[in-house]
mmCIF file of C-alpha atoms in Angstrom:
data_model
loop_
_atom_site.group_PDB
_atom_site.id
_atom_site.type_symbol
_atom_site.label_atom_id
_atom_site.label_comp_id
_atom_site.label_asym_id
_atom_site.label_seq_id
_atom_site.Cartn_x
_atom_site.Cartn_y
_atom_site.Cartn_z
ATOM 1 C CA UNK A 1 66.007 102.584 153.274
ATOM 2 C CA UNK A 2 67.190 99.637 155.281
ATOM 3 C CA UNK A 3 64.780 98.870 157.991
ATOM 4 C CA UNK A 4 64.031 95.712 159.876
ATOM 5 C CA UNK A 5 60.653 95.056 159.180
ATOM 6 C CA UNK A 6 60.556 91.803 160.381
ATOM 7 C CA UNK A 7 63.384 89.647 162.558
ATOM 8 C CA UNK A 8 61.801 86.515 161.859
ATOM 9 C CA UNK A 9 61.468 86.885 158.058
ATOM 10 C CA UNK A 10 65.395 88.191 158.182
ATOM 11 C CA UNK A 11 66.597 85.413 160.263
ATOM 12 C CA UNK A 12 65.357 82.962 157.871
ATOM 13 C CA UNK A 13 66.377 84.296 154.962
ATOM 14 C CA UNK A 14 70.144 84.657 156.653
ATOM 15 C CA UNK A 15 70.487 81.055 156.613
ATOM 16 C CA UNK A 16 70.226 80.868 152.824
ATOM 17 C CA UNK A 17 73.427 81.584 151.397
ATOM 18 C CA UNK A 18 75.756 79.646 149.464
ATOM 19 C CA UNK A 19 78.157 77.157 151.085
ATOM 20 C CA UNK A 20 81.947 77.539 150.476
ATOM 21 C CA UNK A 21 82.083 74.763 148.239
ATOM 22 C CA UNK A 22 79.120 76.176 146.198
ATOM 23 C CA UNK A 23 81.032 79.809 146.759
ATOM 24 C CA UNK A 24 83.810 78.641 144.920
ATOM 25 C CA UNK A 25 82.048 76.828 141.848
ATOM 26 C CA UNK A 26 79.927 80.073 141.264
ATOM 27 C CA UNK A 27 83.033 82.335 141.312
ATOM 28 C CA UNK A 28 84.763 79.882 139.206
ATOM 29 C CA UNK A 29 82.086 79.526 136.434
ATOM 30 C CA UNK A 30 81.955 83.399 136.621
ATOM 31 C CA UNK A 31 85.631 83.985 136.104
ATOM 32 C CA UNK A 32 85.779 81.447 133.404
ATOM 33 C CA UNK A 33 82.947 83.467 131.357
ATOM 34 C CA UNK A 34 84.424 86.731 132.127
ATOM 35 C CA UNK A 35 88.148 85.976 130.852
ATOM 36 C CA UNK A 36 86.415 83.916 127.436
ATOM 37 C CA UNK A 37 84.169 86.997 127.158
ATOM 38 C CA UNK A 38 87.497 89.473 127.402
ATOM 39 C CA UNK A 39 89.237 87.145 125.007
ATOM 40 C CA UNK A 40 86.498 87.265 122.239
ATOM 41 C CA UNK A 41 85.735 91.084 123.002
ATOM 42 C CA UNK A 42 89.561 91.526 122.549
ATOM 43 C CA UNK A 43 89.436 89.723 119.421
ATOM 44 C CA UNK A 44 86.559 91.620 118.295
ATOM 45 C CA UNK A 45 88.368 94.864 118.821
ATOM 46 C CA UNK A 46 91.313 93.226 117.110
ATOM 47 C CA UNK A 47 89.276 92.238 114.150
ATOM 48 C CA UNK A 48 87.776 95.690 114.095
ATOM 49 C CA UNK A 49 91.103 97.522 114.009
ATOM 50 C CA UNK A 50 92.002 95.287 111.132
ATOM 51 C CA UNK A 51 89.402 96.366 109.138
ATOM 52 C CA UNK A 52 89.700 100.078 110.452
ATOM 53 C CA UNK A 53 92.019 101.211 107.679
ATOM 54 C CA UNK A 54 90.171 99.455 104.617
ATOM 55 C CA UNK A 55 86.693 100.659 105.903
ATOM 56 C CA UNK A 56 88.392 104.318 106.038
ATOM 57 C CA UNK A 57 89.817 103.747 102.543
ATOM 58 C CA UNK A 58 86.497 102.463 101.228
ATOM 59 C CA UNK A 59 84.544 105.789 102.634
ATOM 60 C CA UNK A 60 87.055 107.818 101.200
ATOM 61 C CA UNK A 61 86.970 106.327 98.167
ATOM 62 C CA UNK A 62 83.233 106.889 98.299
ATOM 63 C CA UNK A 63 83.500 110.290 98.983
ATOM 64 C CA UNK A 64 85.972 110.853 96.073
ATOM 65 C CA UNK A 65 83.576 108.819 94.141
ATOM 66 C CA UNK A 66 80.326 110.813 95.135
ATOM 67 C CA UNK A 67 82.255 114.387 94.312
ATOM 68 C CA UNK A 68 83.905 113.246 91.085
ATOM 69 C CA UNK A 69 80.134 112.310 89.860
ATOM 70 C CA UNK A 70 78.471 115.209 90.861
ATOM 71 C CA UNK A 71 81.320 117.441 89.652
ATOM 72 C CA UNK A 72 81.715 115.127 86.400
ATOM 73 C CA UNK A 73 85.450 114.355 86.845
ATOM 74 C CA UNK A 74 85.164 111.338 85.281
ATOM 75 C CA UNK A 75 82.829 111.828 81.997
ATOM 76 C CA UNK A 76 83.452 114.169 79.038
ATOM 77 C CA UNK A 77 80.493 114.007 77.007
ATOM 78 C CA UNK A 78 80.512 116.114 73.884
ATOM 79 C CA UNK A 79 76.602 116.855 74.627
ATOM 80 C CA UNK A 80 75.999 120.252 76.288
ATOM 81 C CA UNK A 81 73.896 119.899 79.538
ATOM 82 C CA UNK A 82 70.934 122.336 80.071
ATOM 83 C CA UNK A 83 71.561 124.665 82.957
ATOM 84 C CA UNK A 84 69.173 124.691 86.126
ATOM 85 C CA UNK A 85 68.142 128.671 85.103
ATOM 86 C CA UNK A 86 66.770 130.571 82.535
ATOM 87 C CA UNK A 87 67.707 127.678 79.886
ATOM 88 C CA UNK A 88 71.091 128.553 80.004
ATOM 89 C CA UNK A 89 73.431 125.723 79.520
ATOM 90 C CA UNK A 90 76.279 124.293 81.183
ATOM 91 C CA UNK A 91 79.017 122.772 79.834
ATOM 92 C CA UNK A 92 80.677 119.190 80.034
ATOM 93 C CA UNK A 93 82.592 120.276 83.238
ATOM 94 C CA UNK A 94 79.172 121.927 84.468
ATOM 95 C CA UNK A 95 80.715 125.182 83.854
ATOM 96 C CA UNK A 96 77.615 127.710 83.214
ATOM 97 C CA UNK A 97 77.753 129.501 80.142
ATOM 98 C CA UNK A 98 75.757 132.872 80.214
ATOM 99 C CA UNK A 99 74.917 134.762 77.111
ATOM 100 C CA UNK A 100 77.064 136.653 76.734
ATOM 101 C CA UNK A 101 79.857 134.568 77.981
ATOM 102 C CA UNK A 102 81.087 136.154 80.876
ATOM 103 C CA UNK A 103 82.877 133.237 82.626
ATOM 104 C CA UNK A 104 86.282 133.833 83.329
ATOM 105 C CA UNK A 105 87.724 130.633 82.055
ATOM 106 C CA UNK A 106 86.072 130.940 78.911
ATOM 107 C CA UNK A 107 87.395 134.707 78.647
ATOM 108 C CA UNK A 108 90.794 133.620 78.896
ATOM 109 C CA UNK A 109 90.167 131.102 76.284
ATOM 110 C CA UNK A 110 87.200 132.218 73.910
ATOM 111 C CA UNK A 111 86.101 135.658 75.383
ATOM 112 C CA UNK A 112 87.538 138.005 73.461
ATOM 113 C CA UNK A 113 86.107 136.916 69.887
ATOM 114 C CA UNK A 114 82.372 136.038 71.363
ATOM 115 C CA UNK A 115 80.275 139.284 71.082
ATOM 116 C CA UNK A 116 79.019 140.595 74.669
ATOM 117 C CA UNK A 117 75.717 141.690 72.930
ATOM 118 C CA UNK A 118 73.262 139.947 71.013
ATOM 119 C CA UNK A 119 71.518 141.606 68.319
ATOM 120 C CA UNK A 120 67.723 141.787 69.066
ATOM 121 C CA UNK A 121 65.931 139.212 66.657
ATOM 122 C CA UNK A 122 68.603 136.543 67.534
ATOM 123 C CA UNK A 123 67.145 133.902 70.055
ATOM 124 C CA UNK A 124 69.252 131.334 71.570
ATOM 125 C CA UNK A 125 67.636 127.724 70.165
ATOM 126 C CA UNK A 126 66.882 124.799 72.351
ATOM 127 C CA UNK A 127 70.693 124.060 71.822
ATOM 128 C CA UNK A 128 71.735 127.318 73.350
ATOM 129 C CA UNK A 129 75.388 127.496 73.954
ATOM 130 C CA UNK A 130 77.421 124.657 74.919
ATOM 131 C CA UNK A 131 81.063 123.807 75.334
ATOM 132 C CA UNK A 132 81.757 120.623 73.531
ATOM 133 C CA UNK A 133 85.065 118.694 74.265
ATOM 134 C CA UNK A 134 86.818 117.257 70.885
ATOM 135 C CA UNK A 135 89.031 115.041 73.393
ATOM 136 C CA UNK A 136 87.310 113.302 76.243
ATOM 137 C CA UNK A 137 90.829 113.151 77.850
ATOM 138 C CA UNK A 138 91.446 116.502 78.348
ATOM 139 C CA UNK A 139 89.392 119.868 78.837
ATOM 140 C CA UNK A 140 91.722 122.247 78.338
ATOM 141 C CA UNK A 141 91.008 125.087 76.272
ATOM 142 C CA UNK A 142 92.692 124.062 73.069
ATOM 143 C CA UNK A 143 90.631 121.064 73.280
ATOM 144 C CA UNK A 144 87.345 122.452 73.471
ATOM 145 C CA UNK A 145 84.825 124.152 71.070
ATOM 146 C CA UNK A 146 82.175 126.809 72.143
ATOM 147 C CA UNK A 147 79.018 126.494 69.919
ATOM 148 C CA UNK A 148 75.988 128.679 70.157
ATOM 149 C CA UNK A 149 72.822 128.340 68.034
ATOM 150 C CA UNK A 150 70.413 131.648 67.634
ATOM 151 C CA UNK A 151 67.356 132.037 65.479
ATOM 152 C CA UNK A 152 66.488 134.594 63.600
ATOM 153 C CA UNK A 153 62.521 134.819 62.956
ATOM 154 C CA UNK A 154 62.893 137.716 60.337
ATOM 155 C CA UNK A 155 65.296 136.061 58.713
ATOM 156 C CA UNK A 156 63.879 132.810 59.252
ATOM 157 C CA UNK A 157 67.151 131.581 59.792
ATOM 158 C CA UNK A 158 69.641 130.085 61.975
ATOM 159 C CA UNK A 159 73.115 131.303 63.086
ATOM 160 C CA UNK A 160 75.606 129.453 64.309
ATOM 161 C CA UNK A 161 78.226 130.750 66.505
ATOM 162 C CA UNK A 162 81.664 128.829 67.033
ATOM 163 C CA UNK A 163 84.645 129.442 68.747
ATOM 164 C CA UNK A 164 87.531 126.997 68.943
ATOM 165 C CA UNK A 165 91.191 127.476 68.298
ATOM 166 C CA UNK A 166 91.934 127.896 64.652
ATOM 167 C CA UNK A 167 93.761 124.485 64.423
ATOM 168 C CA UNK A 168 90.144 122.801 65.061
ATOM 169 C CA UNK A 169 88.729 124.007 61.851
ATOM 170 C CA UNK A 170 91.750 122.763 60.200
ATOM 171 C CA UNK A 171 90.967 122.292 56.524
ATOM 172 C CA UNK A 172 87.719 123.400 56.525
ATOM 173 C CA UNK A 173 89.034 127.116 56.676
ATOM 174 C CA UNK A 174 92.068 126.195 54.985
ATOM 175 C CA UNK A 175 93.002 128.792 52.578
ATOM 176 C CA UNK A 176 90.030 130.965 53.530
ATOM 177 C CA UNK A 177 90.464 134.399 54.076
ATOM 178 C CA UNK A 178 89.769 136.022 57.648
ATOM 179 C CA UNK A 179 86.843 138.455 57.153
ATOM 180 C CA UNK A 180 85.406 137.560 53.800
ATOM 181 C CA UNK A 181 82.247 136.094 53.589
ATOM 182 C CA UNK A 182 82.390 132.840 52.126
ATOM 183 C CA UNK A 183 79.958 130.167 50.987
ATOM 184 C CA UNK A 184 78.737 126.131 51.479
ATOM 185 C CA UNK A 185 77.599 124.115 48.728
ATOM 186 C CA UNK A 186 74.241 124.655 47.475
ATOM 187 C CA UNK A 187 71.558 122.394 48.909
ATOM 188 C CA UNK A 188 68.589 120.902 47.171
ATOM 189 C CA UNK A 189 66.540 123.886 47.603
ATOM 190 C CA UNK A 190 68.813 126.409 46.191
ATOM 191 C CA UNK A 191 69.952 127.734 49.409
ATOM 192 C CA UNK A 192 73.549 127.791 50.505
ATOM 193 C CA UNK A 193 75.120 128.734 53.915
ATOM 194 C CA UNK A 194 77.404 131.822 54.112
ATOM 195 C CA UNK A 195 79.932 132.213 56.848
ATOM 196 C CA UNK A 196 82.664 134.855 58.296
ATOM 197 C CA UNK A 197 85.370 134.476 60.344
ATOM 198 C CA UNK A 198 87.917 136.096 62.353
ATOM 199 C CA UNK A 199 90.968 135.274 64.234
ATOM 200 C CA UNK A 200 93.075 136.086 67.028
ATOM 201 C CA UNK A 201 95.637 134.501 69.111
ATOM 202 C CA UNK A 202 95.174 131.254 67.182
ATOM 203 C CA UNK A 203 91.614 131.366 68.155
ATOM 204 C CA UNK A 204 88.712 131.653 65.585
ATOM 205 C CA UNK A 205 85.437 132.711 65.653
ATOM 206 C CA UNK A 206 82.796 131.556 63.051
ATOM 207 C CA UNK A 207 79.448 133.009 62.031
ATOM 208 C CA UNK A 208 77.419 130.739 59.758
ATOM 209 C CA UNK A 209 73.811 131.431 58.674
ATOM 210 C CA UNK A 210 72.156 128.527 57.216
ATOM 211 C CA UNK A 211 71.000 129.569 54.120
ATOM 212 C CA UNK A 212 71.058 133.734 54.334
ATOM 213 C CA UNK A 213 73.627 135.220 52.579
ATOM 214 C CA UNK A 214 75.709 137.808 54.774
ATOM 215 C CA UNK A 215 77.115 139.800 51.998
ATOM 216 C CA UNK A 216 73.507 140.455 50.874
ATOM 217 C CA UNK A 217 71.863 141.445 54.261
ATOM 218 C CA UNK A 218 69.991 144.776 53.940
ATOM 219 C CA UNK A 219 71.567 147.440 55.437
ATOM 220 C CA UNK A 220 69.574 147.175 58.757
ATOM 221 C CA UNK A 221 70.375 143.752 59.174
ATOM 222 C CA UNK A 222 73.648 144.030 58.076
ATOM 223 C CA UNK A 223 74.215 147.064 61.102
ATOM 224 C CA UNK A 224 72.644 144.631 63.704
ATOM 225 C CA UNK A 225 74.958 141.623 62.591
ATOM 226 C CA UNK A 226 77.985 143.502 62.426
ATOM 227 C CA UNK A 227 77.146 145.741 65.526
ATOM 228 C CA UNK A 228 76.921 142.047 67.007
ATOM 229 C CA UNK A 229 80.354 141.329 65.757
ATOM 230 C CA UNK A 230 81.806 143.974 67.144
ATOM 231 C CA UNK A 231 80.649 143.784 70.328
ATOM 232 C CA UNK A 232 83.316 141.322 71.118
ATOM 233 C CA UNK A 233 86.174 142.499 73.654
ATOM 234 C CA UNK A 234 88.503 142.084 71.071
ATOM 235 C CA UNK A 235 87.118 144.445 68.492
ATOM 236 C CA UNK A 236 86.157 146.592 71.201
ATOM 237 C CA UNK A 237 89.543 147.521 72.477
ATOM 238 C CA UNK A 238 91.187 148.407 69.217
ATOM 239 C CA UNK A 239 90.765 151.861 69.164
ATOM 240 C CA UNK A 240 90.410 153.418 65.349
ATOM 241 C CA UNK A 241 93.704 155.089 65.781
ATOM 242 C CA UNK A 242 95.699 151.919 66.636
ATOM 243 C CA UNK A 243 93.757 150.019 63.913
ATOM 244 C CA UNK A 244 96.363 150.745 61.217
ATOM 245 C CA UNK A 245 99.182 149.276 63.390
ATOM 246 C CA UNK A 246 97.140 146.682 64.715
ATOM 247 C CA UNK A 247 95.763 143.782 63.097
ATOM 248 C CA UNK A 248 92.236 144.687 63.311
ATOM 249 C CA UNK A 249 90.249 142.502 60.940
ATOM 250 C CA UNK A 250 88.194 144.289 58.044
ATOM 251 C CA UNK A 251 84.922 142.416 58.804
ATOM 252 C CA UNK A 252 83.251 143.870 55.714
ATOM 253 C CA UNK A 253 85.639 142.003 53.504
ATOM 254 C CA UNK H 1 80.764 104.218 139.224
ATOM 255 C CA UNK H 2 79.971 104.508 135.933
ATOM 256 C CA UNK H 3 81.438 101.119 134.466
ATOM 257 C CA UNK H 4 81.115 99.855 130.712
ATOM 258 C CA UNK H 5 84.298 98.334 130.296
ATOM 259 C CA UNK H 6 85.470 94.918 130.394
ATOM 260 C CA UNK H 7 86.159 93.708 133.957
ATOM 261 C CA UNK H 8 89.100 92.041 135.285
ATOM 262 C CA UNK H 9 89.020 89.086 137.377
ATOM 263 C CA UNK H 10 89.833 90.849 140.773
ATOM 264 C CA UNK H 11 86.902 93.549 139.907
ATOM 265 C CA UNK H 12 84.547 90.453 139.104
ATOM 266 C CA UNK H 13 85.615 88.503 142.704
ATOM 267 C CA UNK H 14 84.722 91.941 144.466
ATOM 268 C CA UNK H 15 81.300 92.392 142.413
ATOM 269 C CA UNK H 16 80.195 88.639 143.182
ATOM 270 C CA UNK H 17 81.597 88.893 146.945
ATOM 271 C CA UNK H 18 79.216 92.492 147.206
ATOM 272 C CA UNK H 19 76.153 90.890 145.930
ATOM 273 C CA UNK H 20 76.533 86.819 145.869
ATOM 274 C CA UNK H 21 74.213 86.960 149.118
ATOM 275 C CA UNK H 22 71.415 88.900 148.001
ATOM 276 C CA UNK H 23 71.495 87.188 144.185
ATOM 277 C CA UNK H 24 71.582 83.844 145.831
ATOM 278 C CA UNK H 25 68.606 84.313 147.927
ATOM 279 C CA UNK H 26 66.666 85.859 145.383
ATOM 280 C CA UNK H 27 67.306 82.866 143.054
ATOM 281 C CA UNK H 28 66.606 80.647 146.034
ATOM 282 C CA UNK H 29 63.317 82.044 147.081
ATOM 283 C CA UNK H 30 62.234 81.170 143.458
ATOM 284 C CA UNK H 31 63.995 77.672 142.837
ATOM 285 C CA UNK H 32 63.799 76.111 146.287
ATOM 286 C CA UNK H 33 67.085 73.814 145.961
ATOM 287 C CA UNK H 34 70.855 74.938 145.986
ATOM 288 C CA UNK H 35 71.739 73.210 142.715
ATOM 289 C CA UNK H 36 69.500 75.138 140.584
ATOM 290 C CA UNK H 37 70.149 77.954 142.471
ATOM 291 C CA UNK H 38 73.880 77.498 142.205
ATOM 292 C CA UNK H 39 73.157 77.964 138.053
ATOM 293 C CA UNK H 40 70.833 80.727 138.437
ATOM 294 C CA UNK H 41 73.242 82.773 140.319
ATOM 295 C CA UNK H 42 76.189 81.680 137.755
ATOM 296 C CA UNK H 43 74.017 82.828 135.155
ATOM 297 C CA UNK H 44 73.280 86.194 136.558
ATOM 298 C CA UNK H 45 76.428 87.003 136.890
ATOM 299 C CA UNK H 46 77.646 85.875 133.818
ATOM 300 C CA UNK H 47 74.594 88.193 131.988
ATOM 301 C CA UNK H 48 76.592 90.958 134.043
ATOM 302 C CA UNK H 49 79.654 90.405 132.016
ATOM 303 C CA UNK H 50 78.282 89.861 128.982
ATOM 304 C CA UNK H 51 75.945 92.961 128.825
ATOM 305 C CA UNK H 52 78.251 95.026 130.250
ATOM 306 C CA UNK H 53 75.869 97.311 131.909
ATOM 307 C CA UNK H 54 77.155 100.985 132.929
ATOM 308 C CA UNK H 55 75.888 101.577 136.925
ATOM 309 C CA UNK H 56 75.602 104.923 138.246
ATOM 310 C CA UNK H 57 76.158 103.806 141.903
ATOM 311 C CA UNK H 58 76.112 100.832 144.056
ATOM 312 C CA UNK H 59 72.640 100.647 144.315
ATOM 313 C CA UNK H 60 71.786 100.478 140.563
ATOM 314 C CA UNK H 61 74.262 97.613 140.077
ATOM 315 C CA UNK H 62 72.088 95.546 143.150
ATOM 316 C CA UNK H 63 69.155 96.511 141.590
ATOM 317 C CA UNK H 64 70.361 95.302 138.323
ATOM 318 C CA UNK H 65 71.416 91.723 139.625
ATOM 319 C CA UNK H 66 68.075 91.246 141.684
ATOM 320 C CA UNK H 67 65.979 92.116 138.664
ATOM 321 C CA UNK H 68 68.144 89.760 136.517
ATOM 322 C CA UNK H 69 68.098 87.048 138.963
ATOM 323 C CA UNK H 70 64.429 87.375 139.092
ATOM 324 C CA UNK H 71 64.116 86.893 135.367
ATOM 325 C CA UNK H 72 66.964 84.314 135.353
ATOM 326 C CA UNK H 73 64.786 82.225 137.692
ATOM 327 C CA UNK H 74 61.378 83.000 135.897
ATOM 328 C CA UNK H 75 63.045 81.708 132.716
ATOM 329 C CA UNK H 76 64.194 78.552 134.441
ATOM 330 C CA UNK H 77 61.079 77.960 136.021
ATOM 331 C CA UNK H 78 59.249 78.407 132.515
ATOM 332 C CA UNK H 79 61.060 75.322 130.811
ATOM 333 C CA UNK H 80 58.699 72.575 130.562
ATOM 334 C CA UNK H 81 61.193 70.301 131.784
ATOM 335 C CA UNK H 82 61.459 71.931 134.677
ATOM 336 C CA UNK H 83 60.162 70.037 137.820
ATOM 337 C CA UNK H 84 58.956 72.151 140.250
ATOM 338 C CA UNK H 85 60.908 71.151 143.301
ATOM 339 C CA UNK H 86 59.413 71.029 147.150
ATOM 340 C CA UNK H 87 61.687 72.963 149.904
ATOM 341 C CA UNK H 88 61.940 69.606 151.494
ATOM 342 C CA UNK H 89 63.988 68.121 148.641
ATOM 343 C CA UNK H 90 66.862 70.344 149.352
ATOM 344 C CA UNK H 91 67.927 68.337 152.174
ATOM 345 C CA UNK H 92 67.968 65.223 149.820
ATOM 346 C CA UNK H 93 70.480 66.764 147.666
ATOM 347 C CA UNK H 94 73.301 64.444 148.394
ATOM 348 C CA UNK H 95 76.284 66.829 147.390
ATOM 349 C CA UNK H 96 74.524 69.835 148.555
ATOM 350 C CA UNK H 97 75.079 71.479 152.211
ATOM 351 C CA UNK H 98 71.622 71.536 153.993
ATOM 352 C CA UNK H 99 69.753 74.586 154.263
ATOM 353 C CA UNK H 100 68.774 75.335 157.893
ATOM 354 C CA UNK H 101 65.191 76.326 157.180
ATOM 355 C CA UNK H 102 62.348 77.029 159.738
ATOM 356 C CA UNK H 103 58.776 77.491 159.877
ATOM 357 C CA UNK H 104 58.970 80.840 158.659
ATOM 358 C CA UNK H 105 61.283 80.391 155.935
ATOM 359 C CA UNK H 106 59.373 77.483 154.451
ATOM 360 C CA UNK H 107 56.264 79.466 154.589
ATOM 361 C CA UNK H 108 58.065 82.245 152.809
ATOM 362 C CA UNK H 109 59.617 80.087 150.116
ATOM 363 C CA UNK H 110 55.912 78.250 149.712
ATOM 364 C CA UNK H 111 54.562 81.619 148.514
ATOM 365 C CA UNK H 112 53.652 82.069 145.218
ATOM 366 C CA UNK H 113 56.456 82.927 142.619
ATOM 367 C CA UNK H 114 55.032 86.325 141.908
ATOM 368 C CA UNK H 115 55.190 87.511 145.502
ATOM 369 C CA UNK H 116 58.549 86.479 146.457
ATOM 370 C CA UNK H 117 60.765 88.786 145.135
ATOM 371 C CA UNK H 118 58.820 91.715 146.580
ATOM 372 C CA UNK H 119 58.422 89.871 150.006
ATOM 373 C CA UNK H 120 62.230 89.393 149.741
ATOM 374 C CA UNK H 121 63.151 92.860 149.005
ATOM 375 C CA UNK H 122 60.543 94.530 151.252
ATOM 376 C CA UNK H 123 61.359 92.319 154.623
ATOM 377 C CA UNK H 124 64.752 91.441 154.289
ATOM 378 C CA UNK H 125 66.484 94.141 152.001
ATOM 379 C CA UNK H 126 64.374 96.828 153.378
ATOM 380 C CA UNK H 127 63.336 98.408 150.137
ATOM 381 C CA UNK H 128 60.041 100.472 150.049
ATOM 382 C CA UNK H 129 57.037 99.583 147.585
ATOM 383 C CA UNK H 130 58.323 102.370 145.284
ATOM 384 C CA UNK H 131 61.694 101.238 145.119
ATOM 385 C CA UNK H 132 60.856 97.448 144.767
ATOM 386 C CA UNK H 133 58.651 98.591 141.955
ATOM 387 C CA UNK H 134 61.716 100.400 140.350
ATOM 388 C CA UNK H 135 63.772 97.187 140.774
ATOM 389 C CA UNK H 136 61.413 94.841 139.482
ATOM 390 C CA UNK H 137 59.967 97.132 136.618
ATOM 391 C CA UNK H 138 56.423 96.851 137.934
ATOM 392 C CA UNK H 139 53.644 99.377 138.521
ATOM 393 C CA UNK H 140 53.435 100.544 142.243
ATOM 394 C CA UNK H 141 49.938 98.942 142.308
ATOM 395 C CA UNK H 142 50.833 95.661 141.443
ATOM 396 C CA UNK H 143 54.062 95.583 143.890
ATOM 397 C CA UNK H 144 51.703 97.111 146.902
ATOM 398 C CA UNK H 145 49.106 94.371 146.198
ATOM 399 C CA UNK H 146 51.810 91.522 145.912
ATOM 400 C CA UNK H 147 53.141 92.585 149.331
ATOM 401 C CA UNK H 148 49.293 92.790 150.851
ATOM 402 C CA UNK H 149 48.615 89.507 149.569
ATOM 403 C CA UNK H 150 51.786 88.083 150.689
ATOM 404 C CA UNK H 151 51.416 89.321 153.989
ATOM 405 C CA UNK H 152 48.059 87.957 154.552
ATOM 406 C CA UNK H 153 49.061 84.585 153.849
ATOM 407 C CA UNK H 154 52.223 84.681 156.061
ATOM 408 C CA UNK H 155 50.200 86.220 158.752
ATOM 409 C CA UNK H 156 47.284 83.309 157.906
ATOM 410 C CA UNK H 157 49.771 80.594 158.123
ATOM 411 C CA UNK H 158 52.492 81.799 160.737
ATOM 412 C CA UNK H 159 49.783 83.828 162.800
ATOM 413 C CA UNK H 160 51.232 85.315 166.018
ATOM 414 C CA UNK H 161 54.979 84.367 164.872
ATOM 415 C CA UNK H 162 54.664 86.779 161.914
ATOM 416 C CA UNK H 163 54.792 89.930 163.347
ATOM 417 C CA UNK H 164 53.654 92.288 160.597
ATOM 418 C CA UNK H 165 54.670 96.301 161.015
#
């Protein structure tokens, strides 16, 4: 690569070079700049290291925050949230509650009492099924209420199913016998709600029609309604032979 | 030879020793006096310290310094306060060592600025046109034109003294 193309030019250029004093001044300036640059960089690195721990903490906090918000760790709303698919609702812990309820967590708390078969004619309303917390601070089963509202076109009435720890219903059901149709106060239009509830292991399920008298359902409608009630696994698992020894519920009152 | 870390004083001293002649000559070609050349050389090496480039080879390092020196000098010449110095003035500077110049050097230094780096790299450093284009980040055709025009000027002014190959 290096070829002497013109000796005269080369010789002339060779005369150009810094003398000793220039050399010393230039080198001194360069080394001084190098030292101050090293000092500056080291300071920056030290500063960066100091900021690293708080920065990592902030990032972790942000990650926890984002994940927490997505999983609703920090909120406990009483309002159910609509699910993404098929209108199935989700509870306030984003737990999907299909119909019938199959979610394992729910099974443990409410699953034995909730009907596994919803009879034809009962259609989930817009509110659908939702899990509500009656205590924003705790979402354990004992603090949750499952509400499912259906509309029956034939009856032109709504059916509200509620499952909750018996204590939740408190005085409302006090002194009311299980498995017996009960009635609410008459409304201005003369109708009154009717309800029937069953209990197992401290969990109560309540069926409540808005204006239909459960006791006065015609044979076919009554059969469908009680078939739905019977479809709950709590009833299903009790065989007729065992029923006398076990606390089978006389749902016909 | 890849380096991107801060250099020690020893490394900087060695790097300066390797390239001081080249950088000084490139700067002198533009600035034509020792005082400004000294500043430009310092500035060139300080830029290297501050930008901490990672070089792949000694040639890469040298090329970087030549291009940076060229840019530093061009920037200096752009300043409005900058008075272009005549080559003779370098003899008049009191504290500067005199530069032994001859007719050839004076003619080369009198070339237009845009030719100087290419002429220096071609005739003194022995780079090819393509290599010079790479170092100066200019199109090869531009470098070829600069060399051709510079050669014509040198031949015209130096006559037989300039032995063109």
